[in-house]
């Protein structure tokens, strides 16, 4: 409908998502997904467009006092009319005093800081410079030597969907991820380390989070076009690396949202993805991730995705849920032994895929934990997750937060691998290619 300008206080109806097009150009998206649109001088602005192009692109001018002007491509400014409509017909150029074309805009949230935001916010040239510097310095062959010395035998490398279009991916994404993945495979092979490729960001975003490269926090992936594109990415990765001696497996999708992705949709995609991988490799592991949110991992055991070398990836955190907020040190440790261990035993005994604790971390909501507390918490997780039939993965090898940093935990004695564990084969899972560049550690039994 047409946009009305008739409220004294803003609520969800007056809250719009800004999509940056350039330094001063933006598109406005409503909470229901439509875009504000204006077809030319004199038009009334409406929220009727289901996709964004030039008629949905507006230029924002700002001053230092939080006031803005908004104009359409032709240069005409928007104004609020006496009839409470938003129209593109303000005569001339407005000043910054009180007038019908001067607005106040409040930014109420800026929570996404992922690949899309990095590349789009910096612009192509600056983002390319930033990412090239990051990729050339954050992870190198020395990290693989570290993993080898600590008995690590596999790296898991999450990638974004735009890797299939490298070196010239769609805007705003920056090329170079494919070269980084090739380097990782070469370094891994040099140290007799295997690789798991994990599709961590699918087109349209499968969970609305920054690590899935969501543009504005919405989930757009569960559509036929996006799913078809995703299968193309899986085929690209499988065909490129199927014959590489370092490949161990491919994870079809990381953390699809239970609230936004139905079970039927994800099972159908996993079955198709399994067949895509099998066309390229008869033996590579195909890893399917549990939906995050209110979903039972047994749903994937009952789905009959494929005939062999199937793995279900579960993510175990004593975080991100109000259930853990007031837990003591002892409460957290008992939860690992009582709840997590029981679930693992049940899944290990199920007639189906192998079990993989694909993400866990030596961190919690306890604010005053001592080193001995962290050691006990880490020891409990290692003992329990060590029983998973496919192994476990630590999030992450490197991180700017100490307890999320596996290397820091090892070097400072917060995580202590026993000699029996070291004799087993460990896997390091590396978030290498997305902007955040996080690392994981995992064990394959």
CSV table of C-alpha atoms in Angstrom, one decimal:
chain,number,residue,atom,x,y,z
A,1,UNK,CA,0.0,0.0,0.0
A,2,UNK,CA,1.0,3.7,-0.2
A,3,UNK,CA,3.2,4.9,2.7
A,4,UNK,CA,1.4,7.0,5.3
A,5,UNK,CA,3.2,9.5,7.4
A,6,UNK,CA,0.9,9.8,10.4
A,7,UNK,CA,2.4,8.4,13.5
A,8,UNK,CA,3.8,10.2,16.5
A,9,UNK,CA,5.9,7.3,17.7
A,10,UNK,CA,7.6,4.5,15.7
A,11,UNK,CA,7.0,0.8,16.2
A,12,UNK,CA,7.5,-2.2,14.0
A,13,UNK,CA,5.3,-0.7,11.3
A,14,UNK,CA,7.8,2.2,11.0
A,15,UNK,CA,10.9,0.1,11.2
A,16,UNK,CA,12.7,-0.6,7.9
A,17,UNK,CA,15.8,-2.5,6.9
A,18,UNK,CA,18.4,-0.4,5.0
A,19,UNK,CA,20.0,-2.2,2.1
A,20,UNK,CA,23.2,-0.3,1.1
A,21,UNK,CA,23.7,0.1,-2.6
A,22,UNK,CA,26.5,2.6,-2.5
A,23,UNK,CA,27.9,5.1,0.0
A,24,UNK,CA,24.8,7.2,-0.2
A,25,UNK,CA,22.2,5.0,-1.9
A,26,UNK,CA,19.9,2.7,-0.1
A,27,UNK,CA,16.9,0.5,-0.5
A,28,UNK,CA,14.2,0.3,2.2
A,29,UNK,CA,12.7,-3.1,3.1
A,30,UNK,CA,9.6,-3.5,5.3
A,31,UNK,CA,9.3,-6.1,8.1
A,32,UNK,CA,7.0,-8.1,5.7
A,33,UNK,CA,9.7,-8.1,3.0
A,34,UNK,CA,8.4,-5.5,0.5
A,35,UNK,CA,10.5,-2.7,-0.7
A,36,UNK,CA,9.6,1.0,-0.8
A,37,UNK,CA,9.2,2.0,-4.4
A,38,UNK,CA,8.7,5.3,-6.4
A,39,UNK,CA,8.3,5.3,-10.1
A,40,UNK,CA,9.3,9.0,-10.8
A,41,UNK,CA,8.7,12.6,-10.0
A,42,UNK,CA,5.4,13.3,-8.3
A,43,UNK,CA,4.8,9.6,-7.3
A,44,UNK,CA,3.5,8.4,-4.0
A,45,UNK,CA,5.9,6.1,-2.3
A,46,UNK,CA,4.4,2.6,-1.8
A,47,UNK,CA,5.5,-0.6,-0.2
A,48,UNK,CA,4.6,-2.9,-3.1
A,49,UNK,CA,7.8,-4.1,-4.7
A,50,UNK,CA,8.9,-7.7,-4.0
A,51,UNK,CA,12.4,-7.1,-5.4
A,52,UNK,CA,14.6,-4.1,-5.6
A,53,UNK,CA,16.0,-2.2,-8.6
A,54,UNK,CA,16.5,1.4,-9.5
A,55,UNK,CA,12.9,2.5,-8.7
A,56,UNK,CA,13.5,1.1,-5.2
A,57,UNK,CA,16.8,2.9,-4.7
A,58,UNK,CA,16.9,6.2,-2.8
A,59,UNK,CA,19.7,8.6,-2.0
A,60,UNK,CA,20.1,9.7,1.6
A,61,UNK,CA,21.7,13.0,2.6
A,62,UNK,CA,22.6,13.5,6.2
A,63,UNK,CA,23.7,16.3,8.5
A,64,UNK,CA,25.5,16.0,11.8
A,65,UNK,CA,22.3,16.3,13.9
A,66,UNK,CA,20.7,13.1,12.8
A,67,UNK,CA,18.5,14.7,10.2
A,68,UNK,CA,18.2,13.4,6.6
A,69,UNK,CA,16.8,14.1,3.2
A,70,UNK,CA,15.6,11.3,0.9
A,71,UNK,CA,15.5,11.7,-2.9
A,72,UNK,CA,14.8,9.5,-5.8
A,73,UNK,CA,17.1,8.7,-8.8
A,74,UNK,CA,16.0,11.8,-10.7
A,75,UNK,CA,17.0,14.0,-7.8
A,76,UNK,CA,13.5,14.9,-6.6
A,77,UNK,CA,13.2,15.0,-2.8
A,78,UNK,CA,10.5,13.1,-0.8
A,79,UNK,CA,8.2,15.0,1.4
A,80,UNK,CA,5.4,14.3,3.9
A,81,UNK,CA,2.3,16.0,2.5
A,82,UNK,CA,-0.5,17.6,4.4
A,83,UNK,CA,-2.6,14.5,3.6
A,84,UNK,CA,0.0,12.3,5.4
A,85,UNK,CA,1.4,10.7,2.3
A,86,UNK,CA,5.1,10.3,1.3
A,87,UNK,CA,5.5,11.8,-2.2
A,88,UNK,CA,8.4,12.6,-4.5
A,89,UNK,CA,7.5,16.2,-5.3
A,90,UNK,CA,9.2,18.6,-2.9
A,91,UNK,CA,10.0,21.8,-4.9
A,92,UNK,CA,13.7,22.6,-4.9
A,93,UNK,CA,16.3,21.7,-2.3
A,94,UNK,CA,15.3,21.6,1.3
A,95,UNK,CA,17.3,23.1,4.1
A,96,UNK,CA,17.9,21.5,7.5
A,97,UNK,CA,15.2,23.5,9.3
A,98,UNK,CA,11.8,22.1,10.0
A,99,UNK,CA,10.2,21.4,6.6
A,100,UNK,CA,8.3,18.7,4.9
A,101,UNK,CA,11.3,17.1,3.3
A,102,UNK,CA,13.5,16.9,6.4
A,103,UNK,CA,13.3,13.7,8.5
A,104,UNK,CA,14.9,12.2,11.6
A,105,UNK,CA,16.2,8.7,11.2
A,106,UNK,CA,17.0,6.5,14.2
A,107,UNK,CA,19.2,3.4,13.8
A,108,UNK,CA,17.8,0.9,16.2
A,109,UNK,CA,19.9,-2.2,15.4
A,110,UNK,CA,23.2,-2.9,13.5
A,111,UNK,CA,23.8,-6.5,14.5
A,112,UNK,CA,25.0,-8.2,11.3
A,113,UNK,CA,28.7,-8.0,10.7
A,114,UNK,CA,29.3,-10.8,8.2
A,115,UNK,CA,30.7,-11.3,4.7
A,116,UNK,CA,28.0,-9.4,3.0
A,117,UNK,CA,28.2,-6.4,5.3
A,118,UNK,CA,32.0,-6.3,5.2
A,119,UNK,CA,32.1,-6.4,1.4
A,120,UNK,CA,29.2,-4.1,0.9
A,121,UNK,CA,30.1,-1.6,3.5
A,122,UNK,CA,33.8,-1.1,2.5
A,123,UNK,CA,33.0,-1.2,-1.2
A,124,UNK,CA,34.8,-3.5,-3.7
A,125,UNK,CA,38.3,-2.0,-3.8
A,126,UNK,CA,38.7,-1.5,0.0
A,127,UNK,CA,37.0,-4.8,0.8
A,128,UNK,CA,39.4,-6.6,-1.6
A,129,UNK,CA,42.4,-5.0,0.1
A,130,UNK,CA,41.1,-6.0,3.6
A,131,UNK,CA,40.2,-9.5,2.7
A,132,UNK,CA,43.5,-10.2,0.7
A,133,UNK,CA,45.5,-9.0,3.7
A,134,UNK,CA,43.5,-11.1,6.1
A,135,UNK,CA,43.7,-14.3,4.0
A,136,UNK,CA,47.4,-13.8,3.5
A,137,UNK,CA,48.2,-13.4,7.1
A,138,UNK,CA,45.6,-15.1,9.3
A,139,UNK,CA,46.0,-18.7,8.2
A,140,UNK,CA,49.2,-20.1,6.6
A,141,UNK,CA,51.1,-23.4,6.3
A,142,UNK,CA,52.5,-22.9,9.8
A,143,UNK,CA,49.0,-23.5,11.2
A,144,UNK,CA,48.9,-26.9,9.5
A,145,UNK,CA,52.2,-27.7,11.0
A,146,UNK,CA,50.8,-26.8,14.4
A,147,UNK,CA,47.8,-29.1,13.8
A,148,UNK,CA,50.1,-31.9,12.7
A,149,UNK,CA,52.2,-31.6,15.8
A,150,UNK,CA,49.1,-31.9,18.0
A,151,UNK,CA,47.9,-35.0,16.2
A,152,UNK,CA,45.2,-33.3,14.1
A,153,UNK,CA,44.4,-35.2,10.9
A,154,UNK,CA,41.6,-33.3,9.2
A,155,UNK,CA,40.5,-29.7,8.6
A,156,UNK,CA,36.9,-28.7,8.0
A,157,UNK,CA,36.7,-25.6,5.8
A,158,UNK,CA,33.4,-23.7,5.7
A,159,UNK,CA,32.8,-21.7,2.5
A,160,UNK,CA,30.3,-19.3,1.1
A,161,UNK,CA,28.2,-20.1,-2.0
A,162,UNK,CA,29.9,-17.4,-4.0
A,163,UNK,CA,33.1,-19.6,-4.2
A,164,UNK,CA,31.5,-21.4,-7.2
A,165,UNK,CA,31.7,-18.1,-9.1
A,166,UNK,CA,35.3,-17.2,-8.2
A,167,UNK,CA,37.3,-15.2,-9.3
A,168,UNK,CA,34.4,-12.9,-10.1
A,169,UNK,CA,31.5,-13.6,-7.7
A,170,UNK,CA,28.3,-11.6,-7.7
A,171,UNK,CA,28.5,-8.2,-6.0
A,172,UNK,CA,29.3,-7.4,-3.4
A,173,UNK,CA,31.3,-10.5,-2.6
A,174,UNK,CA,35.1,-10.5,-3.3
A,175,UNK,CA,37.0,-13.1,-5.2
A,176,UNK,CA,39.9,-15.1,-3.8
A,177,UNK,CA,38.1,-17.7,-1.8
A,178,UNK,CA,38.8,-20.5,-4.3
A,179,UNK,CA,42.5,-19.8,-4.3
A,180,UNK,CA,42.4,-19.9,-0.5
A,181,UNK,CA,40.6,-23.3,-0.5
A,182,UNK,CA,43.1,-24.7,-3.0
A,183,UNK,CA,46.0,-23.5,-0.8
A,184,UNK,CA,44.4,-25.2,2.2
A,185,UNK,CA,44.1,-28.5,0.3
A,186,UNK,CA,47.8,-28.2,-0.7
A,187,UNK,CA,48.9,-27.5,2.9
A,188,UNK,CA,46.7,-30.3,4.2
A,189,UNK,CA,48.1,-32.8,1.8
A,190,UNK,CA,51.7,-31.8,2.7
A,191,UNK,CA,51.0,-32.8,6.4
A,192,UNK,CA,48.8,-35.8,5.6
A,193,UNK,CA,45.7,-34.0,6.8
A,194,UNK,CA,42.3,-34.5,5.3
A,195,UNK,CA,39.7,-31.9,4.4
A,196,UNK,CA,36.0,-31.5,4.9
A,197,UNK,CA,34.3,-28.7,2.9
A,198,UNK,CA,31.3,-27.2,4.6
A,199,UNK,CA,28.8,-25.0,2.8
A,200,UNK,CA,28.3,-22.5,5.6
A,201,UNK,CA,26.5,-19.8,3.7
A,202,UNK,CA,23.9,-20.7,1.1
A,203,UNK,CA,22.3,-18.2,-1.4
A,204,UNK,CA,19.5,-16.3,0.3
A,205,UNK,CA,20.7,-17.4,3.8
A,206,UNK,CA,19.5,-20.5,5.5
A,207,UNK,CA,19.3,-19.0,9.0
A,208,UNK,CA,19.4,-15.2,8.8
A,209,UNK,CA,22.7,-15.0,10.7
A,210,UNK,CA,25.8,-13.2,9.7
A,211,UNK,CA,27.8,-16.3,9.3
A,212,UNK,CA,25.4,-17.4,6.5
A,213,UNK,CA,26.0,-14.0,4.8
A,214,UNK,CA,22.5,-12.9,5.4
A,215,UNK,CA,21.9,-9.4,4.0
A,216,UNK,CA,19.4,-8.2,6.5
A,217,UNK,CA,18.6,-11.0,9.0
A,218,UNK,CA,16.0,-12.7,6.9
A,219,UNK,CA,15.9,-16.3,5.6
A,220,UNK,CA,15.4,-16.5,1.9
A,221,UNK,CA,17.0,-19.9,1.1
A,222,UNK,CA,13.9,-22.2,1.1
A,223,UNK,CA,12.9,-21.4,-2.5
A,224,UNK,CA,13.3,-23.5,-5.6
A,225,UNK,CA,15.7,-21.1,-7.2
A,226,UNK,CA,18.0,-20.8,-4.2
A,227,UNK,CA,18.0,-24.5,-3.6
A,228,UNK,CA,18.8,-25.1,-7.2
A,229,UNK,CA,21.7,-22.7,-7.0
A,230,UNK,CA,22.9,-24.4,-3.8
A,231,UNK,CA,23.0,-27.8,-5.5
A,232,UNK,CA,25.0,-26.2,-8.3
A,233,UNK,CA,27.6,-25.0,-5.6
A,234,UNK,CA,27.7,-28.5,-4.1
A,235,UNK,CA,28.3,-30.0,-7.6
A,236,UNK,CA,31.0,-27.4,-8.3
A,237,UNK,CA,32.9,-28.3,-5.1
A,238,UNK,CA,32.4,-32.1,-5.5
A,239,UNK,CA,33.6,-32.1,-9.1
A,240,UNK,CA,36.7,-29.9,-8.3
A,241,UNK,CA,37.9,-31.9,-5.2
A,242,UNK,CA,36.4,-35.4,-5.6
A,243,UNK,CA,39.7,-36.8,-6.9
A,244,UNK,CA,41.9,-34.8,-4.5
A,245,UNK,CA,43.7,-37.2,-2.1
A,246,UNK,CA,43.0,-34.8,0.8
A,247,UNK,CA,39.2,-34.7,0.5
A,248,UNK,CA,37.3,-36.6,3.3
A,249,UNK,CA,33.8,-35.2,2.9
A,250,UNK,CA,31.4,-32.4,2.0
A,251,UNK,CA,28.8,-30.9,4.4
A,252,UNK,CA,25.8,-29.9,2.4
A,253,UNK,CA,24.6,-27.0,4.6
A,254,UNK,CA,25.4,-25.5,8.0
A,255,UNK,CA,22.7,-24.8,10.6
A,256,UNK,CA,19.5,-24.4,8.6
A,257,UNK,CA,16.8,-22.7,10.7
A,258,UNK,CA,14.1,-24.9,12.1
A,259,UNK,CA,11.8,-21.9,12.3
A,260,UNK,CA,12.2,-21.0,8.6
A,261,UNK,CA,13.2,-24.2,6.9
A,262,UNK,CA,10.7,-27.0,7.0
A,263,UNK,CA,11.7,-30.6,7.6
A,264,UNK,CA,10.3,-31.6,4.2
A,265,UNK,CA,12.4,-28.9,2.5
A,266,UNK,CA,15.7,-29.8,4.2
A,267,UNK,CA,15.3,-33.5,3.7
A,268,UNK,CA,14.5,-33.1,0.0
A,269,UNK,CA,17.6,-30.9,-0.3
A,270,UNK,CA,19.8,-33.3,1.6
A,271,UNK,CA,18.7,-36.2,-0.6
A,272,UNK,CA,19.4,-34.3,-3.8
A,273,UNK,CA,22.7,-33.1,-2.4
A,274,UNK,CA,23.7,-36.7,-1.5
A,275,UNK,CA,23.1,-37.7,-5.1
A,276,UNK,CA,25.1,-34.8,-6.4
A,277,UNK,CA,28.1,-35.8,-4.3
A,278,UNK,CA,27.8,-39.4,-5.2
A,279,UNK,CA,27.9,-38.7,-8.9
A,280,UNK,CA,31.4,-37.3,-8.3
A,281,UNK,CA,32.6,-39.5,-5.5
A,282,UNK,CA,31.4,-43.0,-4.3
A,283,UNK,CA,33.1,-42.7,-0.9
A,284,UNK,CA,33.3,-39.1,0.3
A,285,UNK,CA,31.4,-38.6,3.5
A,286,UNK,CA,28.2,-36.6,3.1
A,287,UNK,CA,27.5,-34.6,6.2
A,288,UNK,CA,24.0,-33.2,7.0
A,289,UNK,CA,23.5,-30.7,9.7
A,290,UNK,CA,20.7,-30.7,12.3
A,291,UNK,CA,18.3,-27.8,12.0
A,292,UNK,CA,19.0,-25.2,14.7
A,293,UNK,CA,16.2,-24.2,17.0
A,294,UNK,CA,13.3,-26.5,18.0
A,295,UNK,CA,14.3,-29.7,16.1
A,296,UNK,CA,15.1,-33.2,17.2
A,297,UNK,CA,18.2,-34.8,15.6
A,298,UNK,CA,16.3,-38.0,15.2
A,299,UNK,CA,14.3,-36.4,12.4
A,300,UNK,CA,17.3,-36.8,10.2
A,301,UNK,CA,17.9,-40.4,11.3
A,302,UNK,CA,14.4,-41.3,10.1
A,303,UNK,CA,14.8,-39.5,6.7
A,304,UNK,CA,16.7,-42.1,4.7
A,305,UNK,CA,19.0,-39.6,3.0
A,306,UNK,CA,21.4,-42.0,1.4
A,307,UNK,CA,22.8,-45.5,1.5
A,308,UNK,CA,26.3,-45.1,2.9
A,309,UNK,CA,28.9,-42.7,4.5
A,310,UNK,CA,26.3,-40.3,5.9
A,311,UNK,CA,27.0,-38.2,9.0
A,312,UNK,CA,24.7,-36.0,11.1
A,313,UNK,CA,26.3,-32.9,12.5
A,314,UNK,CA,25.1,-31.7,15.9
A,315,UNK,CA,26.2,-28.4,17.6
A,316,UNK,CA,26.5,-28.4,21.4
A,317,UNK,CA,26.8,-25.1,23.2
A,318,UNK,CA,26.0,-24.2,26.8
A,319,UNK,CA,25.2,-20.8,25.4
A,320,UNK,CA,22.6,-19.0,23.2
A,321,UNK,CA,19.7,-20.2,25.3
A,322,UNK,CA,18.1,-18.8,28.4
A,323,UNK,CA,18.2,-22.4,29.8
A,324,UNK,CA,21.9,-21.9,30.5
A,325,UNK,CA,21.9,-18.4,31.9
A,326,UNK,CA,21.9,-19.1,35.6
A,327,UNK,CA,23.7,-22.4,35.6
A,328,UNK,CA,26.7,-22.8,38.0
A,329,UNK,CA,29.9,-24.4,37.2
A,330,UNK,CA,28.6,-27.7,38.5
A,331,UNK,CA,25.3,-27.4,36.7
A,332,UNK,CA,27.1,-27.0,33.4
A,333,UNK,CA,29.3,-30.0,33.9
A,334,UNK,CA,26.4,-32.2,35.1
A,335,UNK,CA,24.4,-31.2,32.0
A,336,UNK,CA,27.2,-32.4,29.8
A,337,UNK,CA,27.3,-35.8,31.6
A,338,UNK,CA,23.6,-36.3,32.0
A,339,UNK,CA,21.8,-34.8,29.0
A,340,UNK,CA,24.5,-34.7,26.3
A,341,UNK,CA,26.0,-38.1,27.1
A,342,UNK,CA,22.5,-39.7,27.1
A,343,UNK,CA,21.6,-38.2,23.7
A,344,UNK,CA,24.9,-39.3,22.2
A,345,UNK,CA,24.5,-42.9,23.4
A,346,UNK,CA,21.0,-43.0,21.9
A,347,UNK,CA,22.1,-41.6,18.6
A,348,UNK,CA,25.2,-43.9,18.4
A,349,UNK,CA,22.8,-46.8,18.9
A,350,UNK,CA,20.4,-45.7,16.2
A,351,UNK,CA,20.4,-47.5,12.9
A,352,UNK,CA,21.5,-44.7,10.7
A,353,UNK,CA,24.2,-42.0,10.1
A,354,UNK,CA,27.3,-41.5,12.1
A,355,UNK,CA,27.2,-38.8,14.9
A,356,UNK,CA,29.4,-35.7,14.7
A,357,UNK,CA,29.5,-33.0,17.3
A,358,UNK,CA,30.4,-30.5,14.7
A,359,UNK,CA,30.7,-27.4,17.0
A,360,UNK,CA,31.4,-27.0,20.7
A,361,UNK,CA,33.4,-24.5,22.7
A,362,UNK,CA,35.1,-24.2,26.1
A,363,UNK,CA,32.9,-21.3,27.1
A,364,UNK,CA,29.7,-20.7,29.0
A,365,UNK,CA,27.6,-18.1,30.8
A,366,UNK,CA,29.6,-18.5,34.1
A,367,UNK,CA,31.1,-15.1,34.7
A,368,UNK,CA,33.6,-15.9,37.4
A,369,UNK,CA,35.0,-19.3,36.3
A,370,UNK,CA,38.6,-20.0,37.4
A,371,UNK,CA,41.1,-21.9,35.3
A,372,UNK,CA,40.4,-25.1,37.1
A,373,UNK,CA,36.6,-24.6,36.4
A,374,UNK,CA,37.3,-24.2,32.7
A,375,UNK,CA,39.6,-27.2,32.8
A,376,UNK,CA,36.8,-29.3,34.4
A,377,UNK,CA,34.3,-28.1,31.9
A,378,UNK,CA,36.6,-28.8,29.0
A,379,UNK,CA,37.5,-32.2,30.3
A,380,UNK,CA,33.8,-33.1,30.7
A,381,UNK,CA,33.1,-32.1,27.1
A,382,UNK,CA,36.1,-34.0,25.7
A,383,UNK,CA,35.2,-37.2,27.6
A,384,UNK,CA,31.6,-37.1,26.4
A,385,UNK,CA,32.0,-35.9,22.9
A,386,UNK,CA,34.9,-38.3,22.4
A,387,UNK,CA,32.2,-41.0,22.2
A,388,UNK,CA,30.5,-39.6,19.1
A,389,UNK,CA,30.8,-42.2,16.3
A,390,UNK,CA,32.2,-39.7,13.8
A,391,UNK,CA,34.0,-37.4,16.3
A,392,UNK,CA,33.8,-33.8,17.5
A,393,UNK,CA,34.8,-30.3,16.3
A,394,UNK,CA,35.9,-27.3,18.3
A,395,UNK,CA,34.8,-23.8,17.4
A,396,UNK,CA,37.4,-22.4,16.7
A,397,UNK,CA,41.2,-22.8,16.2
A,398,UNK,CA,41.8,-19.1,16.2
A,399,UNK,CA,39.6,-16.3,17.6
A,400,UNK,CA,39.9,-12.9,19.1
A,401,UNK,CA,38.0,-14.2,22.2
A,402,UNK,CA,40.4,-16.3,24.3
A,403,UNK,CA,38.2,-19.2,25.3
A,404,UNK,CA,36.8,-19.6,21.8
A,405,UNK,CA,40.4,-19.9,20.6
A,406,UNK,CA,41.6,-23.6,20.6
A,407,UNK,CA,45.3,-22.7,20.3
A,408,UNK,CA,45.0,-20.3,23.3
A,409,UNK,CA,43.2,-23.0,25.3
A,410,UNK,CA,45.9,-25.6,24.6
A,411,UNK,CA,48.9,-23.2,25.2
A,412,UNK,CA,47.5,-21.9,28.4
A,413,UNK,CA,46.4,-25.3,29.8
A,414,UNK,CA,42.6,-24.6,29.8
A,415,UNK,CA,42.0,-27.6,27.5
A,416,UNK,CA,44.2,-30.6,28.2
A,417,UNK,CA,44.2,-33.5,25.7
A,418,UNK,CA,45.0,-36.8,27.4
A,419,UNK,CA,47.7,-39.1,26.0
A,420,UNK,CA,45.0,-41.6,25.0
A,421,UNK,CA,43.2,-38.9,23.1
A,422,UNK,CA,46.3,-37.8,21.3
A,423,UNK,CA,46.9,-41.3,20.1
A,424,UNK,CA,43.6,-41.1,18.4
A,425,UNK,CA,43.2,-39.2,15.1
A,426,UNK,CA,42.0,-35.6,15.6
A,427,UNK,CA,40.5,-33.3,13.1
A,428,UNK,CA,40.8,-29.6,12.9
A,429,UNK,CA,37.9,-27.8,11.3
A,430,UNK,CA,38.9,-24.5,9.8
A,431,UNK,CA,36.6,-21.6,9.0
A,432,UNK,CA,39.0,-20.3,6.4
A,433,UNK,CA,37.2,-18.5,3.6
A,434,UNK,CA,34.5,-16.3,5.0
A,435,UNK,CA,35.3,-12.9,6.4
A,436,UNK,CA,35.3,-13.9,10.0
A,437,UNK,CA,37.8,-16.7,9.3
A,438,UNK,CA,37.1,-18.9,12.3
A,439,UNK,CA,38.8,-22.3,13.0
A,440,UNK,CA,37.4,-25.5,14.4
A,441,UNK,CA,39.0,-28.6,15.9
A,442,UNK,CA,37.5,-32.0,15.6
A,443,UNK,CA,38.2,-35.6,16.3
A,444,UNK,CA,37.3,-38.4,13.9
A,445,UNK,CA,37.3,-41.8,15.6
